[in-house]
Amino acid sequence: MDNQNKLWRIALYGVLLYAAVYYLLPLYVMVTTSVKSMDEIRAGNLIALPMSITFDAWSKAWSSACTGVDCGGLSGYFWNSVKMVIPAVLISTSLGAINGYVLSKWRFRGSELTFALILFGVFIPFQVVLLPMAQTLGWFGLARSVAGLIFVHVVFGIASTTLFFRNYYVGIPDELIKAARLDGAGFWRIFFKVVLPMSTPIVMVVLIWQFTQIWNDFLFGVVFSSGDSQPITVGLNNLANTSTSVKEYNVDMAAAIIAALPTIVVYVLAGKYFVRGLTAGAVKG
Amino acid sequence: MGALAIKNVTKRFGDTHILKGIDINIDSGQFLILVGPSGCGKSTLMNIIAGLEAPTSGEVQIGDRVVNDVAPKDRDIAMVFQSYALYPTMNVRQNIAFGMETRGVPRKEQDETIARVAKMLQIDHLLDRKPGQLSGGQRQRVAMGRALARNPTLFLFDEPLSNLDAKLRVEMRTEIKQLHHRLKTTIVYVTHDQIEAMTLGDRIAVMKDGVIQQFGSPEEIYERPANLFVAGFIGSPSMNFIDCHLAEQDGAVGVSLQSEGGARFVSLPDGQRFAGHLGQKVILGVRPEQIEVAEEDEPALLCKVHLTEPTGPDTMIFTQINGKEVIARVHPRAAGRPGDSMRLKLDLGKVVLFDPQSEARLG
Ligand SMILES: Nc1ncnc2c1ncn2[C@@H]1O[C@H](COP(=O)(O)OP(=O)(O)OP(=O)(O)O)[C@@H](O)[C@H]1O
Ligand SMILES: [Mg+2]
């Protein structure tokens, strides 16, 4: 029995280790390649540790690699993304929270239908709306700007943020809202003083979710922006596709890591809330 | 002065009729109990009184104004919810202060009120805790405290004790009663515990399926229940219902009772009032304490004891009359043992008769 148990454990850890290596290997290759020199890359093997570490590729990727005709690196794109992602995440999360609050706690005639229609938005393929959206952005005078991208991401984010918040708020007892109404609180005071303080887990989930979605988006970025409003995903694409005399793998790898870093950081910092938030409500108490 | 008047209030959710014409009228300072089985519409009625739900038709009057179009916060009421509904992210102090803050009560007055309420309910030492760190009884006190921090004309308590264990329930029941004596504020109190109903209420409204079956004082409800439902719902153990035929013998109106040990005709006091039902089937309602052990020289019914249930001060005797199981509440020393026969008599002064068809009380 004991021995069998041990064997089980070993097998289990073996499988886990294998899975971990399998998923970490690409990251390992990216990191090691990004700090190797081109000479070493050409001579050596993909898996080998770097013989000497150099950050030249990183600084080139950041500030001087060519992305098409421009040769200013990814830094401009990176800041575009930051300028886009922060307002887009905050606005879509706030609107989702308010929508969810209304749809669960201030039901009105037709609120279920409204929710169903909003839900529909979760399943709409993005490609379908590219043209009408481009037209709309044109009318608003937001075409090819960071503001336009923010608008697009907010509109598309609302469906899922509303869904998340609404389902979380359904679990908050209605009697709490009734008690607050008897205490004289109105719509906003109940939201900010009673409901929102109870929402930390779901707020974290939605923030992470939206951040990842918007930061990683390529389609909207490439369609609705140009020149100096393009986000990092487009920059990375341009950088990797710009034909230079030699393919600089180390610069490509450094650029890819730079593009992925913010989402990784967000997960590491707030990942535990993500798991907690997703399972909250599943278990009571 | 009238404190609360509910006039022909109905409530429908879609096609389901929850309240079917409720009429209630109580005076200032009275303690009204709403009692009835689960799902009969008690909480719905409370929500309508509070203004948290709109009636489909009818009128609610608090004090001397009709409040149908008055917002909950302006109705001058305070409510304790079935689930307490304490704000989980606020500590006890903030929970009690929330309503005062909303209403812009000055800070100093808030602190005084919190101190007064906390002392009254003995929760001073809990003020800095969150609701999650409190026991059920403590939460109940805080919920009460939140309501008491106001000085409303009407308190609404929706089953405030239903989540507590038996001992705490009894304690809190007494405290609520004392509180009412001290404050003299009008209270509407929902329960489905008939002991709470009897001990606390000045007036009791017994509800079933959205209809008030009877509205009256606890004595009225207990001694002259309007129908079989009220008779069976109030009182523990329940009233015994014995199927009989109403007959006349030697000029007296009465019923024949048949036990396993004999048969007897018992005449009903003032039996002429039932004369119109002679020869008909009736249901005789007898409370367990109205069945007594007969003295040696008294006429009695010889009953076989099936089962006994000692409760301490009394012992319940299970026997059979007219084919129905009947419970008698007797003194433990007088109680026979299962298999024994006992000489029992009915205290007919308070028996009631019901019509088996309409289930209404006769006479
Ligand atoms: N919003 C609603 N929509 C539809 N039906 C409802 C709604 N609220 C309550 N009901 C129904 O109304 C009936 C009465 O509910 P209510 O909560 O008033 O019962 P109650 O007497 O308080 O019961 P309990 O003793 O279990 O608390 C129930 O059958 C319930 O299902
Ligand atoms: Mg209820």
XYZ file of C-alpha atoms and ligand atoms in Angstrom:
680
model
C 0.000 0.000 0.000
C 2.670 2.445 1.095
C 4.930 1.516 -1.749
C 2.162 1.710 -4.236
C 1.323 5.150 -2.899
C 4.903 6.230 -3.395
C 4.933 4.956 -6.946
C 1.792 6.923 -7.602
C 3.397 10.046 -6.247
C 6.476 9.598 -8.378
C 4.389 9.034 -11.476
C 2.271 12.062 -10.653
C 5.244 14.341 -10.142
C 6.811 12.938 -13.287
C 3.790 13.901 -15.352
C 3.596 17.344 -13.750
C 7.288 17.935 -14.309
C 6.964 16.901 -17.918
C 4.030 19.264 -18.438
C 5.871 22.112 -16.757
C 8.974 21.623 -18.879
C 6.862 21.323 -21.988
C 5.224 24.687 -21.346
C 8.309 26.449 -19.993
C 10.675 25.369 -22.744
C 9.552 28.019 -25.266
C 9.945 30.711 -22.610
C 13.381 29.376 -21.773
C 14.391 29.440 -25.427
C 13.067 32.962 -25.820
C 14.867 34.295 -22.767
C 18.195 32.614 -23.522
C 18.097 33.524 -27.190
C 17.332 37.157 -26.382
C 20.538 37.511 -24.358
C 22.809 35.731 -26.846
C 24.740 37.481 -29.540
C 23.946 36.717 -33.184
C 27.282 34.942 -33.569
C 26.495 32.608 -30.731
C 23.027 31.929 -32.083
C 24.403 31.044 -35.506
C 27.086 28.794 -34.047
C 25.337 27.209 -31.111
C 22.359 25.121 -30.372
C 18.888 26.339 -29.524
C 18.725 24.837 -26.068
C 22.225 25.708 -24.868
C 22.746 28.273 -22.104
C 24.294 31.522 -23.338
C 28.089 31.639 -23.037
C 28.044 35.349 -22.394
C 25.058 37.493 -21.589
C 24.395 40.662 -23.555
C 21.386 42.971 -23.483
C 22.163 44.546 -26.852
C 19.221 42.790 -28.460
C 16.875 44.140 -25.769
C 17.990 47.703 -26.201
C 17.763 47.366 -29.966
C 14.277 45.909 -29.759
C 13.205 48.692 -27.434
C 14.703 51.684 -29.164
C 16.284 51.115 -32.565
C 14.917 48.054 -34.352
C 13.204 48.791 -37.644
C 9.460 48.308 -37.848
C 8.889 49.008 -41.477
C 10.434 52.303 -42.532
C 10.749 53.611 -38.970
C 13.688 52.469 -36.929
C 12.697 53.548 -33.430
C 12.155 50.144 -31.813
C 9.056 49.102 -29.915
C 9.047 51.831 -27.285
C 6.552 54.046 -29.103
C 4.173 51.133 -29.681
C 4.547 50.053 -26.085
C 3.460 53.436 -24.764
C 0.595 53.502 -27.248
C -0.586 50.236 -25.802
C -0.281 51.545 -22.265
C -2.233 54.666 -23.189
C -4.864 52.497 -24.787
C -5.110 49.678 -22.303
C -5.426 51.645 -19.063
C -8.444 53.776 -19.982
C -10.047 50.954 -21.964
C -9.766 48.505 -19.058
C -10.974 51.005 -16.468
C -13.909 52.234 -18.520
C -15.101 48.795 -19.659
C -14.778 47.409 -16.122
C -16.672 50.327 -14.598
C -19.472 50.112 -17.143
C -19.660 46.338 -16.684
C -19.973 46.763 -12.920
C -22.767 49.302 -13.260
C -24.567 47.208 -15.875
C -24.279 44.103 -13.740
C -25.564 46.022 -10.717
C -28.586 47.310 -12.621
C -29.379 44.002 -14.300
C -29.248 42.049 -11.057
C -30.466 44.497 -8.414
C -32.596 47.103 -10.167
C -34.513 44.949 -12.567
C -36.901 46.727 -14.834
C -39.383 45.631 -17.444
C -37.235 44.133 -20.180
C -34.045 43.845 -18.167
C -33.756 40.121 -18.879
C -34.059 40.830 -22.589
C -31.438 43.551 -22.302
C -29.123 41.110 -20.617
C -29.729 38.518 -23.314
C -28.901 41.050 -26.003
C -25.733 42.125 -24.199
C -24.757 38.470 -23.877
C -25.118 38.170 -27.615
C -22.188 40.554 -27.857
C -19.918 37.982 -26.242
C -20.418 35.636 -29.158
C -20.198 38.063 -32.073
C -17.142 37.304 -34.197
C -15.022 40.441 -34.388
C -14.522 40.202 -38.137
C -18.225 40.807 -38.715
C -18.112 44.270 -37.233
C -14.859 45.563 -38.676
C -16.437 47.522 -41.504
C -19.383 49.058 -39.635
C -17.045 49.922 -36.802
C -14.601 51.635 -39.153
C -17.500 53.651 -40.528
C -18.684 54.572 -37.020
C -15.206 55.631 -35.929
C -15.047 57.810 -39.025
C -18.300 59.536 -38.088
C -17.040 60.159 -34.580
C -13.766 61.496 -35.936
C -11.904 58.815 -34.009
C -10.451 56.901 -36.942
C -6.790 55.931 -36.640
C -6.366 57.296 -33.126
C -5.671 55.806 -29.715
C -9.028 57.221 -28.568
C -10.712 55.258 -31.350
C -9.055 52.041 -30.221
C -10.137 52.718 -26.652
C -13.700 53.190 -27.873
C -13.652 49.905 -29.786
C -12.235 47.955 -26.864
C -14.740 49.461 -24.435
C -17.662 48.605 -26.676
C -16.464 45.049 -27.117
C -15.459 44.637 -23.493
C -18.853 45.614 -22.092
C -20.489 42.339 -23.067
C -18.118 40.170 -21.077
C -17.594 42.574 -18.182
C -21.380 42.865 -17.791
C -21.712 39.099 -17.831
C -19.040 38.679 -15.148
C -20.450 41.330 -12.839
C -24.085 40.424 -13.327
C -23.471 36.791 -12.443
C -21.480 37.786 -9.382
C -24.084 40.282 -8.175
C -26.916 37.788 -8.552
C -25.268 36.005 -5.623
C -25.499 39.061 -3.361
C -28.752 38.812 -1.363
C -31.463 41.264 -2.417
C -32.220 41.925 1.226
C -28.932 43.835 1.509
C -30.157 46.251 -1.124
C -33.542 46.507 0.555
C -31.901 47.225 3.893
C -29.821 49.964 2.341
C -32.893 51.466 0.681
C -34.636 51.592 4.052
C -31.493 53.208 5.427
C -32.174 55.963 2.948
C -29.428 55.163 0.449
C -30.061 55.690 -3.249
C -28.804 53.974 -6.383
C -25.227 55.294 -6.312
C -24.709 55.262 -2.569
C -25.778 51.621 -2.434
C -23.449 50.861 -5.321
C -20.381 52.560 -3.904
C -20.879 51.855 -0.197
C -22.493 48.427 -0.140
C -22.026 46.597 -3.425
C -18.631 47.721 -4.662
C -16.777 46.957 -1.412
C -18.050 43.387 -1.736
C -16.786 43.121 -5.292
C -13.004 42.865 -4.907
C -12.700 39.303 -6.245
C -14.771 39.936 -9.350
C -13.143 43.324 -9.971
C -9.751 41.594 -9.998
C -11.001 38.932 -12.385
C -12.453 41.464 -14.779
C -9.406 43.741 -14.639
C -7.071 40.881 -15.473
C -9.398 39.533 -18.108
C -9.826 42.862 -19.837
C -6.168 43.777 -19.554
C -5.142 40.534 -21.224
C -7.777 40.770 -23.923
C -6.989 44.343 -24.837
C -3.227 44.186 -24.520
C -3.048 41.061 -26.660
C -5.474 42.266 -29.306
C -4.004 42.416 -32.776
C -6.997 42.550 -35.112
C -8.503 45.832 -33.933
C -5.035 47.304 -33.547
C -4.061 46.552 -37.105
C -7.399 47.622 -38.598
C -8.285 50.727 -36.629
C -4.923 52.380 -36.081
C -2.034 53.579 -38.129
C 1.340 55.225 -37.830
C 1.862 56.628 -34.389
C -1.260 55.193 -32.778
C -0.465 51.512 -33.330
C -0.302 49.191 -30.309
C 2.552 46.881 -29.396
C 1.085 43.784 -31.041
C 1.164 45.558 -34.381
C 4.657 46.839 -33.640
C 5.864 43.339 -32.899
C 4.363 42.075 -36.117
C 5.999 44.851 -38.111
C 9.332 44.271 -36.445
C 9.319 40.553 -37.118
C 8.201 41.069 -40.726
C 10.588 43.822 -41.685
C 13.120 42.301 -44.002
C 16.635 43.036 -43.016
C 19.723 41.418 -44.471
C 19.940 38.960 -41.601
C 17.174 37.644 -39.356
C 17.999 38.877 -35.862
C 16.493 36.151 -33.731
C 17.721 37.685 -30.492
C 16.015 40.996 -31.266
C 12.791 39.212 -32.257
C 12.806 37.227 -29.038
C 13.494 40.295 -26.890
C 10.695 42.147 -28.664
C 8.269 39.269 -28.127
C 9.105 39.166 -24.429
C 8.666 42.930 -24.133
C 5.250 42.590 -25.741
C 4.223 39.784 -23.394
C 5.748 41.138 -20.202
C 2.869 43.294 -18.915
C 0.339 40.451 -19.035
C 2.802 38.148 -17.302
C 3.402 40.745 -14.599
C -0.327 41.234 -14.098
C -0.851 37.506 -13.711
C 1.974 37.112 -11.245
C 0.785 40.042 -9.126
C -2.943 39.394 -9.234
C -3.254 35.787 -10.330
C -4.308 34.545 -6.939
C -7.285 36.923 -6.996
C -8.149 35.586 -10.415
C -8.434 32.014 -9.199
C -10.182 33.135 -6.029
C -12.622 35.318 -7.924
C -13.518 32.631 -10.415
C -14.257 30.121 -7.679
C -16.010 32.615 -5.380
C -19.729 32.014 -5.388
C -19.153 28.409 -6.344
C -18.639 27.654 -2.678
C -20.744 29.479 -0.138
C -19.273 31.209 2.875
C -54.900 56.419 17.009
C -54.449 54.047 14.105
C -50.829 53.165 13.524
C -51.154 50.924 10.505
C -54.072 50.268 8.215
C -53.883 47.845 5.323
C -56.910 48.066 3.091
C -57.767 45.336 0.631
C -54.167 44.873 -0.460
C -53.521 42.357 -3.223
C -50.283 41.302 -4.824
C -49.669 39.378 -7.977
C -46.378 38.202 -9.457
C -47.287 37.589 -13.062
C -50.162 35.132 -12.965
C -49.684 33.981 -9.391
C -51.888 35.604 -6.824
C -49.815 35.923 -3.652
C -51.975 38.222 -1.532
C -55.720 38.122 -2.036
C -57.213 41.108 -0.319
C -55.560 41.744 3.027
C -57.266 43.964 5.599
C -55.505 44.797 8.837
C -55.958 47.634 11.278
C -53.901 48.155 14.410
C -53.556 50.879 16.980
C -50.476 52.760 17.966
C -48.238 50.796 20.304
C -49.696 47.419 19.427
C -47.654 44.347 18.675
C -49.058 42.693 15.549
C -48.045 39.159 14.690
C -48.286 37.824 11.169
C -48.222 34.073 11.368
C -48.741 31.375 8.787
C -47.075 28.515 6.968
C -44.076 29.050 4.699
C -44.890 30.714 1.401
C -48.225 32.191 2.500
C -47.084 35.730 1.702
C -45.881 37.102 5.039
C -42.624 38.556 3.749
C -44.401 39.892 0.692
C -46.829 41.769 2.920
C -43.943 43.138 4.995
C -42.199 44.336 1.856
C -45.385 46.069 0.792
C -45.699 47.792 4.162
C -42.055 48.854 3.883
C -42.552 50.082 0.336
C -39.926 47.726 -1.073
C -42.602 46.112 -3.196
C -45.667 47.801 -4.668
C -49.114 46.295 -4.048
C -51.076 45.313 -7.140
C -54.077 47.029 -5.615
C -55.155 48.347 -2.245
C -53.912 50.927 0.182
C -51.343 51.084 2.975
C -51.709 53.736 5.620
C -49.072 54.426 8.265
C -50.089 56.818 11.010
C -52.600 59.026 9.280
C -51.122 59.201 5.809
C -51.525 56.893 2.852
C -48.019 55.794 1.909
C -48.581 53.995 -1.393
C -46.529 56.627 -3.192
C -44.051 57.322 -0.412
C -40.506 55.978 -0.820
C -39.381 53.343 1.724
C -36.933 55.716 3.372
C -39.637 58.314 3.953
C -42.143 55.969 5.571
C -40.611 56.324 9.023
C -40.156 52.591 9.524
C -37.255 50.378 10.490
C -37.018 46.756 9.490
C -35.155 43.678 10.656
C -34.796 41.190 7.831
C -35.190 37.448 7.906
C -31.525 37.066 6.939
C -30.418 40.121 8.997
C -28.947 41.708 5.856
C -25.934 43.180 7.647
C -23.471 44.897 5.331
C -20.625 42.375 5.270
C -17.815 44.819 4.528
C -18.693 47.199 7.343
C -18.073 46.614 11.011
C -20.886 46.694 13.533
C -20.454 50.397 14.270
C -20.586 51.279 10.577
C -23.566 49.010 10.052
C -25.517 50.880 12.691
C -24.248 54.266 11.533
C -24.942 53.779 7.814
C -28.546 54.922 7.934
C -27.724 57.922 10.105
C -24.878 58.917 7.822
C -27.178 58.726 4.841
C -29.654 60.956 6.588
C -26.978 63.438 7.551
C -27.254 63.007 11.300
C -24.430 64.980 12.973
C -21.433 62.917 13.986
C -21.850 63.525 17.681
C -25.468 62.441 17.665
C -24.485 59.313 15.709
C -21.944 58.369 18.349
C -24.448 58.898 21.129
C -27.059 56.789 19.380
C -24.595 53.977 18.713
C -23.524 54.020 22.349
C -27.135 53.943 23.553
C -28.163 51.109 21.227
C -25.007 49.095 21.862
C -25.571 49.315 25.580
C -29.215 48.373 25.324
C -28.419 45.289 23.263
C -25.126 44.509 24.994
C -23.033 44.660 21.876
C -20.591 47.361 23.051
C -17.664 44.990 22.859
C -18.487 43.949 19.297
C -18.578 47.362 17.643
C -15.333 46.927 15.743
C -16.068 43.470 14.390
C -17.356 42.560 10.966
C -20.622 40.583 10.734
C -18.660 37.520 9.584
C -16.932 37.436 12.965
C -20.164 37.299 14.942
C -22.312 34.422 16.144
C -25.903 34.084 15.000
C -27.306 35.621 18.162
C -24.865 38.522 17.993
C -25.778 39.198 14.374
C -29.411 39.194 15.361
C -28.688 41.845 17.988
C -26.796 43.984 15.522
C -29.676 43.770 13.048
C -31.951 44.828 15.860
C -29.526 47.604 16.782
C -29.579 48.952 13.264
C -33.345 49.249 13.472
C -33.312 50.705 16.987
C -30.830 53.410 16.022
C -33.810 55.047 14.403
C -36.842 56.133 16.288
C -39.489 55.064 13.818
C -43.249 55.011 14.213
C -43.290 51.423 13.019
C -40.939 48.473 13.403
C -41.083 45.588 10.952
C -39.485 42.334 12.107
C -39.407 39.531 9.543
C -38.762 36.271 11.389
C -35.889 37.766 13.355
C -35.442 34.665 15.490
C -35.792 31.940 12.881
C -32.049 31.378 12.517
C -31.327 30.969 16.202
C -31.092 27.845 18.307
C -33.932 27.029 20.681
C -32.413 28.458 23.847
C -31.322 31.740 22.319
C -34.717 32.046 20.693
C -36.479 31.946 24.002
C -34.073 34.494 25.483
C -34.409 36.870 22.562
C -38.164 36.479 22.616
C -38.228 37.755 26.160
C -35.888 40.593 25.268
C -38.059 41.670 22.389
C -41.067 41.657 24.630
C -39.285 43.815 27.202
C -38.091 46.106 24.466
C -41.640 46.621 23.303
C -42.776 47.374 26.831
C -40.062 49.968 27.137
C -40.349 51.648 23.727
C -44.082 51.257 23.136
C -43.492 51.532 19.409
C -45.877 49.745 17.069
C -44.377 46.479 15.833
C -45.316 44.153 13.008
C -43.646 40.830 13.577
C -43.590 37.869 11.194
C -43.117 34.372 12.461
C -44.236 30.893 11.710
C -43.649 29.849 15.252
C -47.007 29.792 17.005
C -45.459 30.055 20.457
C -43.774 33.311 19.468
C -47.099 34.427 18.088
C -48.957 33.695 21.316
C -46.363 35.105 23.697
C -45.532 38.335 21.866
C -48.650 39.507 20.121
C -51.378 41.921 21.106
C -53.051 41.081 17.843
C -52.467 38.062 15.643
C -53.231 37.738 11.974
C -53.204 34.104 10.872
C -52.515 33.848 7.149
C -52.809 31.027 4.669
C -52.442 31.182 0.892
C -52.540 34.961 0.857
C -55.756 35.218 2.843
C -56.135 36.287 6.460
C -57.933 33.409 8.144
C -58.461 35.221 11.399
C -57.424 38.495 12.956
C -57.790 38.984 16.674
C -56.250 38.875 20.108
C -54.221 35.793 21.102
C -57.054 34.667 23.406
C -59.639 34.950 20.669
C -57.474 33.044 18.259
C -56.725 30.354 20.797
C -60.176 29.930 22.265
C -62.440 30.787 19.361
C -60.505 29.860 16.218
C -62.409 30.888 13.126
C -61.818 27.655 11.269
C -60.075 24.311 11.285
C -56.855 25.751 9.876
C -56.434 28.349 12.612
C -57.437 25.816 15.262
C -54.842 23.346 14.083
C -52.101 25.895 13.441
C -52.137 27.633 16.803
C -51.384 25.533 19.876
C -48.899 22.786 20.524
C -49.648 19.948 20.506
C -52.418 20.742 18.046
C -56.084 20.781 18.880
C -57.734 17.344 18.644
C -60.350 16.996 15.947
C -62.978 14.330 16.656
C -65.596 13.398 14.058
C -69.066 13.300 15.647
C -72.754 13.444 14.951
C -74.689 16.213 16.605
C -77.671 14.662 18.361
C -80.324 15.465 20.918
C -80.873 13.293 23.985
C -83.286 14.078 26.836
C -83.562 17.627 25.562
C -79.821 18.259 25.594
C -77.753 18.795 22.431
C -74.542 16.790 22.410
C -72.381 14.201 20.728
C -71.614 10.564 21.375
C -68.037 9.655 21.980
C -66.740 6.164 21.561
C -63.431 5.141 23.051
C -61.854 1.707 23.096
C -63.201 1.223 26.614
C -66.754 2.474 26.272
C -69.188 4.976 24.829
C -70.909 8.009 26.242
C -73.183 10.808 25.210
C -71.875 14.162 26.341
C -74.089 17.187 26.205
C -72.663 20.512 25.143
C -73.182 23.487 27.419
C -75.529 25.979 25.856
C -76.099 23.310 23.221
C -79.213 24.948 21.782
C -77.101 27.325 19.742
C -76.151 24.337 17.589
C -79.757 23.198 17.215
C -79.733 24.061 13.536
C -77.104 21.409 12.893
C -78.842 18.524 14.657
C -78.317 15.248 12.891
C -75.373 16.558 10.924
C -71.771 15.544 11.019
C -69.554 17.970 12.920
C -65.956 18.087 14.016
C -65.436 18.511 17.729
C -62.309 20.528 18.532
C -60.745 19.830 21.918
C -57.399 21.165 23.087
C -55.174 18.573 24.799
C -55.408 20.429 28.107
C -59.218 20.248 27.950
C -59.063 16.493 28.399
C -58.659 15.750 32.067
C -58.443 12.801 34.388
C -61.881 12.244 35.914
C -62.464 12.026 39.648
C -63.759 8.745 41.113
C -67.372 9.829 41.250
C -67.494 11.622 37.913
C -68.804 10.089 34.719
C -65.882 9.378 32.426
C -64.749 7.735 29.254
C -62.485 4.766 29.696
C -59.581 5.266 27.309
C -56.699 3.005 26.479
C -53.265 4.636 26.602
C -51.330 3.986 23.379
C -48.287 6.063 24.044
C -47.045 8.647 26.515
C -44.773 11.630 25.947
C -43.494 13.206 29.140
C -42.485 16.843 28.613
C -41.590 17.524 32.252
C -44.411 19.584 33.680
C -47.047 17.615 31.738
C -47.340 14.246 30.115
C -49.039 13.772 26.756
C -51.298 10.754 26.580
C -52.087 9.343 23.137
C -55.412 7.541 22.936
C -58.314 7.113 20.563
C -61.836 8.561 20.433
C -64.300 7.956 17.605
C -61.506 6.310 15.646
C -59.276 9.419 15.756
C -56.007 9.698 17.587
C -56.407 12.108 20.472
C -53.812 13.689 22.721
C -54.529 14.591 26.331
C -52.254 16.752 28.440
C -52.295 15.466 32.026
C -50.274 15.800 35.190
C -47.327 13.368 35.142
C -48.493 11.703 38.367
C -51.937 11.028 36.931
C -50.596 9.636 33.673
C -51.114 5.958 32.984
C -48.650 3.807 31.117
C -49.007 2.451 27.612
C -51.533 -0.374 27.746
C -53.284 0.982 30.851
C -56.797 2.352 30.769
C -57.524 5.826 32.052
C -60.751 7.519 33.045
C -60.825 10.756 31.060
C -63.374 13.543 30.812
C -63.716 16.476 28.472
C -63.879 20.017 29.797
C -66.691 20.967 27.503
C -66.814 24.625 28.520
C -64.340 25.545 25.810
C -64.828 22.957 23.090
C -65.573 24.224 19.630
C -67.461 22.685 16.737
C -66.556 22.931 13.086
C -68.508 22.257 9.940
C -66.664 19.472 8.102
C -67.541 20.969 4.708
C -66.813 24.663 5.115
C -64.303 24.049 7.935
C -65.689 27.136 9.674
C -66.476 27.224 13.369
C -70.119 26.702 14.301
C -72.074 28.796 16.767
N -40.391 38.225 -6.795
C -41.225 37.171 -6.802
N -41.667 36.647 -7.964
C -42.521 35.596 -7.982
N -42.967 34.979 -6.877
C -42.584 35.454 -5.688
C -41.682 36.560 -5.573
N -41.464 36.796 -4.260
C -42.181 35.867 -3.593
N -42.844 35.063 -4.434
C -43.751 33.970 -4.060
O -44.698 34.475 -3.181
C -45.034 33.528 -2.195
C -44.958 34.148 -0.843
O -43.619 34.443 -0.532
P -43.193 35.079 0.843
O -41.723 35.278 0.832
O -44.039 36.257 1.121
O -43.570 33.899 1.823
P -43.425 33.860 3.413
O -44.795 33.736 3.948
O -42.592 34.990 3.896
O -42.676 32.487 3.608
P -41.499 32.109 4.641
O -42.190 31.778 5.933
O -40.920 30.895 4.020
O -40.561 33.254 4.735
C -44.102 32.339 -2.406
O -44.827 31.324 -3.025
C -43.029 32.877 -3.307
O -42.582 31.870 -4.160
Mg -40.631 35.184 4.716
